[in-house]
PDB file of C-alpha atoms in Angstrom:
ATOM      1  CA  MET A   1    -103.167 133.206  59.216  1.00 83.00           C
ATOM      2  CA  ALA A   2    -101.023 131.619  56.511  1.00 93.00           C
ATOM      3  CA  THR A   3     -97.749 130.353  57.288  1.00 95.00           C
ATOM      4  CA  ALA A   4     -94.421 129.345  55.450  1.00 95.00           C
ATOM      5  CA  ASP A   5     -95.551 125.739  55.919  1.00 96.00           C
ATOM      6  CA  ASP A   6     -98.808 126.456  54.343  1.00 97.00           C
ATOM      7  CA  VAL A   7     -97.030 127.867  51.476  1.00 97.00           C
ATOM      8  CA  ARG A   8     -94.737 124.976  51.192  1.00 97.00           C
ATOM      9  CA  LYS A   9     -97.435 122.469  51.407  1.00 97.00           C
ATOM     10  CA  ILE A  10     -99.635 124.115  48.630  1.00 98.00           C
ATOM     11  CA  ALA A  11     -96.696 125.143  46.359  1.00 98.00           C
ATOM     12  CA  LEU A  12     -95.185 121.655  46.298  1.00 97.00           C
ATOM     13  CA  SER A  13     -98.572 120.151  45.615  1.00 97.00           C
ATOM     14  CA  LEU A  14     -98.653 121.825  42.253  1.00 97.00           C
ATOM     15  CA  PRO A  15     -97.537 119.562  39.298  1.00 97.00           C
ATOM     16  CA  GLY A  16     -93.666 119.949  38.536  1.00 96.00           C
ATOM     17  CA  ALA A  17     -93.115 122.167  41.537  1.00 97.00           C
ATOM     18  CA  LEU A  18     -89.898 121.982  43.391  1.00 96.00           C
ATOM     19  CA  GLU A  19     -88.286 123.939  46.162  1.00 96.00           C
ATOM     20  CA  LYS A  20     -84.737 125.271  45.836  1.00 96.00           C
ATOM     21  CA  LEU A  21     -82.693 127.656  48.068  1.00 94.00           C
ATOM     22  CA  SER A  22     -81.717 130.760  46.047  1.00 92.00           C
ATOM     23  CA  TRP A  23     -80.006 133.813  47.557  1.00 87.00           C
ATOM     24  CA  GLY A  24     -80.360 131.875  50.901  1.00 91.00           C
ATOM     25  CA  LEU A  25     -84.165 131.883  50.543  1.00 93.00           C
ATOM     26  CA  PRO A  26     -86.626 129.171  49.815  1.00 96.00           C
ATOM     27  CA  THR A  27     -87.977 129.488  46.320  1.00 97.00           C
ATOM     28  CA  PHE A  28     -90.473 127.352  44.344  1.00 98.00           C
ATOM     29  CA  ARG A  29     -89.952 126.630  40.701  1.00 98.00           C
ATOM     30  CA  VAL A  30     -91.344 124.724  37.830  1.00 96.00           C
ATOM     31  CA  ASP A  31     -90.250 123.602  34.479  1.00 85.00           C
ATOM     32  CA  LYS A  32     -86.526 123.817  34.411  1.00 82.00           C
ATOM     33  CA  GLY A  33     -86.329 126.311  37.147  1.00 88.00           C
ATOM     34  CA  LYS A  34     -88.925 128.933  36.473  1.00 95.00           C
ATOM     35  CA  LEU A  35     -89.426 130.691  39.493  1.00 96.00           C
ATOM     36  CA  PHE A  36     -93.257 131.091  40.673  1.00 98.00           C
ATOM     37  CA  ALA A  37     -92.831 132.017  44.445  1.00 98.00           C
ATOM     38  CA  SER A  38     -90.463 132.725  47.126  1.00 97.00           C
ATOM     39  CA  LEU A  39     -90.483 133.257  50.828  1.00 97.00           C
ATOM     40  CA  ASP A  40     -88.640 136.253  52.783  1.00 93.00           C
ATOM     41  CA  ASP A  41     -85.946 135.387  55.371  1.00 81.00           C
ATOM     42  CA  GLU A  42     -88.428 135.686  58.146  1.00 91.00           C
ATOM     43  CA  ASP A  43     -91.128 133.437  56.537  1.00 93.00           C
ATOM     44  CA  LYS A  44     -93.482 136.440  56.776  1.00 95.00           C
ATOM     45  CA  VAL A  45     -93.847 137.714  53.145  1.00 96.00           C
ATOM     46  CA  LEU A  46     -94.552 135.578  49.907  1.00 97.00           C
ATOM     47  CA  GLY A  47     -93.199 136.840  46.598  1.00 97.00           C
ATOM     48  CA  VAL A  48     -95.264 135.762  43.490  1.00 98.00           C
ATOM     49  CA  LYS A  49     -95.568 136.370  39.730  1.00 97.00           C
ATOM     50  CA  CYS A  50     -97.857 139.096  38.859  1.00 96.00           C
ATOM     51  CA  PRO A  51     -98.340 141.077  35.663  1.00 93.00           C
ATOM     52  CA  ARG A  52     -97.047 144.598  36.166  1.00 90.00           C
ATOM     53  CA  GLU A  53    -100.206 145.977  34.786  1.00 90.00           C
ATOM     54  CA  ASP A  54    -102.092 144.225  37.562  1.00 94.00           C
ATOM     55  CA  ARG A  55    -100.146 145.109  40.511  1.00 94.00           C
ATOM     56  CA  GLU A  56    -101.190 148.727  41.174  1.00 92.00           C
ATOM     57  CA  GLU A  57    -104.827 147.784  41.171  1.00 95.00           C
ATOM     58  CA  LEU A  58    -104.217 144.978  43.787  1.00 96.00           C
ATOM     59  CA  ILE A  59    -102.105 147.128  45.777  1.00 96.00           C
ATOM     60  CA  ALA A  60    -104.535 150.000  45.744  1.00 96.00           C
ATOM     61  CA  ALA A  61    -107.437 147.576  46.692  1.00 97.00           C
ATOM     62  CA  GLU A  62    -105.662 145.879  49.531  1.00 97.00           C
ATOM     63  CA  PRO A  63    -102.441 147.694  50.594  1.00 97.00           C
ATOM     64  CA  GLU A  64    -102.277 145.907  53.892  1.00 97.00           C
ATOM     65  CA  LYS A  65    -101.973 142.548  51.849  1.00 97.00           C
ATOM     66  CA  PHE A  66    -100.060 143.361  48.666  1.00 97.00           C
ATOM     67  CA  PHE A  67     -96.827 145.556  47.906  1.00 96.00           C
ATOM     68  CA  ILE A  68     -93.756 145.683  46.078  1.00 95.00           C
ATOM     69  CA  ARG A  69     -90.263 146.179  47.110  1.00 91.00           C
ATOM     70  CA  VAL A  70     -89.388 149.493  45.492  1.00 88.00           C
ATOM     71  CA  GLY A  71     -86.044 149.458  43.863  1.00 85.00           C
ATOM     72  CA  HIS A  72     -86.311 145.638  43.742  1.00 83.00           C
ATOM     73  CA  ASP A  73     -89.597 144.642  42.100  1.00 86.00           C
ATOM     74  CA  ASP A  74     -90.175 147.636  39.977  1.00 85.00           C
ATOM     75  CA  GLN A  75     -88.927 146.109  36.746  1.00 87.00           C
ATOM     76  CA  TRP A  76     -90.209 142.578  37.289  1.00 90.00           C
ATOM     77  CA  PRO A  77     -93.671 140.989  37.256  1.00 94.00           C
ATOM     78  CA  TRP A  78     -93.454 140.338  40.873  1.00 95.00           C
ATOM     79  CA  LEU A  79     -95.760 140.996  43.958  1.00 96.00           C
ATOM     80  CA  ARG A  80     -95.340 140.686  47.522  1.00 97.00           C
ATOM     81  CA  VAL A  81     -98.034 139.301  49.790  1.00 97.00           C
ATOM     82  CA  ARG A  82     -98.086 139.555  53.517  1.00 97.00           C
ATOM     83  CA  LEU A  83     -98.828 136.165  54.831  1.00 97.00           C
ATOM     84  CA  ALA A  84    -100.565 137.384  58.000  1.00 96.00           C
ATOM     85  CA  ALA A  85    -103.090 139.446  56.050  1.00 97.00           C
ATOM     86  CA  LEU A  86    -104.324 136.664  53.850  1.00 97.00           C
ATOM     87  CA  GLU A  87    -107.964 135.473  54.781  1.00 92.00           C
ATOM     88  CA  ASP A  88    -107.377 131.755  54.673  1.00 94.00           C
ATOM     89  CA  GLU A  89    -105.675 128.835  53.123  1.00 95.00           C
ATOM     90  CA  GLU A  90    -108.070 129.077  50.056  1.00 96.00           C
ATOM     91  CA  GLU A  91    -106.817 132.643  49.293  1.00 97.00           C
ATOM     92  CA  LEU A  92    -103.164 131.374  49.668  1.00 98.00           C
ATOM     93  CA  ARG A  93    -103.810 128.533  47.439  1.00 97.00           C
ATOM     94  CA  ALA A  94    -105.500 130.903  44.630  1.00 96.00           C
ATOM     95  CA  ILE A  95    -102.595 133.195  44.822  1.00 97.00           C
ATOM     96  CA  LEU A  96     -99.908 130.385  44.465  1.00 98.00           C
ATOM     97  CA  LEU A  97    -101.879 128.749  41.817  1.00 97.00           C
ATOM     98  CA  ASP A  98    -102.141 131.959  39.746  1.00 96.00           C
ATOM     99  CA  SER A  99     -98.506 132.467  40.066  1.00 97.00           C
ATOM    100  CA  TRP A 100     -97.748 128.841  39.102  1.00 97.00           C
ATOM    101  CA  ARG A 101     -99.858 129.224  36.000  1.00 96.00           C
ATOM    102  CA  GLN A 102     -97.723 132.030  34.855  1.00 95.00           C
ATOM    103  CA  ALA A 103     -94.511 130.005  35.183  1.00 96.00           C
ATOM    104  CA  ALA A 104     -95.787 126.672  33.948  1.00 95.00           C
ATOM    105  CA  PRO A 105     -95.204 125.613  30.228  1.00 94.00           C
ATOM    106  CA  LYS A 106     -98.388 125.180  28.204  1.00 92.00           C
ATOM    107  CA  LYS A 107     -97.715 121.558  27.857  1.00 94.00           C
ATOM    108  CA  LEU A 108     -97.846 121.097  31.839  1.00 95.00           C
ATOM    109  CA  LEU A 109    -100.977 123.411  31.885  1.00 93.00           C
ATOM    110  CA  ALA A 110    -102.558 121.113  29.155  1.00 93.00           C
ATOM    111  CA  ALA A 111    -101.923 118.088  31.053  1.00 94.00           C
ATOM    112  CA  HIS A 112    -103.782 119.490  34.227  1.00 94.00           C
ATOM    113  CA  PRO A 113    -106.809 121.059  32.930  1.00 90.00           C
ATOM    114  CA  GLY A 114    -108.417 121.293  36.309  1.00 89.00           C
ATOM    115  CA  LEU A 115    -105.696 123.798  37.161  1.00 90.00           C
ATOM    116  CA  SER A 116    -106.086 125.908  34.040  1.00 77.00           C
ATOM    117  CA  VAL A 117    -107.843 129.280  34.189  1.00 71.00           C
ATOM    118  CA  PRO A 118    -111.559 128.967  33.757  1.00 59.00           C
ATOM    119  CA  GLU A 119    -112.580 130.305  30.468  1.00 53.00           C
ATOM    120  CA  GLU A 120    -114.799 133.311  30.514  1.00 44.00           C
ATOM    121  CA  ARG A 121    -118.312 133.135  29.211  1.00 37.00           C
TER     122      ARG A 121
END
């Protein structure tokens, strides 16, 4: 089971990432404060960036893992992840890395090509 400590360790290992308390909760940001992840007040749920058009498919495929907070996340490109439902640390890393990529500026992504999205063939 992934923990808040795992989230913190992985998120802060990403280039330019920093942790900042917002709304009384730990958030993880990159490039002038662009939010890419947050933990809930019980450290059981991770919020990450996710294009709205991808959320329904993820939630339908794994509702025990992914969800949105209705009335809160509806209009934002945001997805919630139950940490206890993650398979392992690698899955957590993949989710955080994907969210970081969406928030990171192109210049930072270019400086770290190993973290870029692999090109489709």
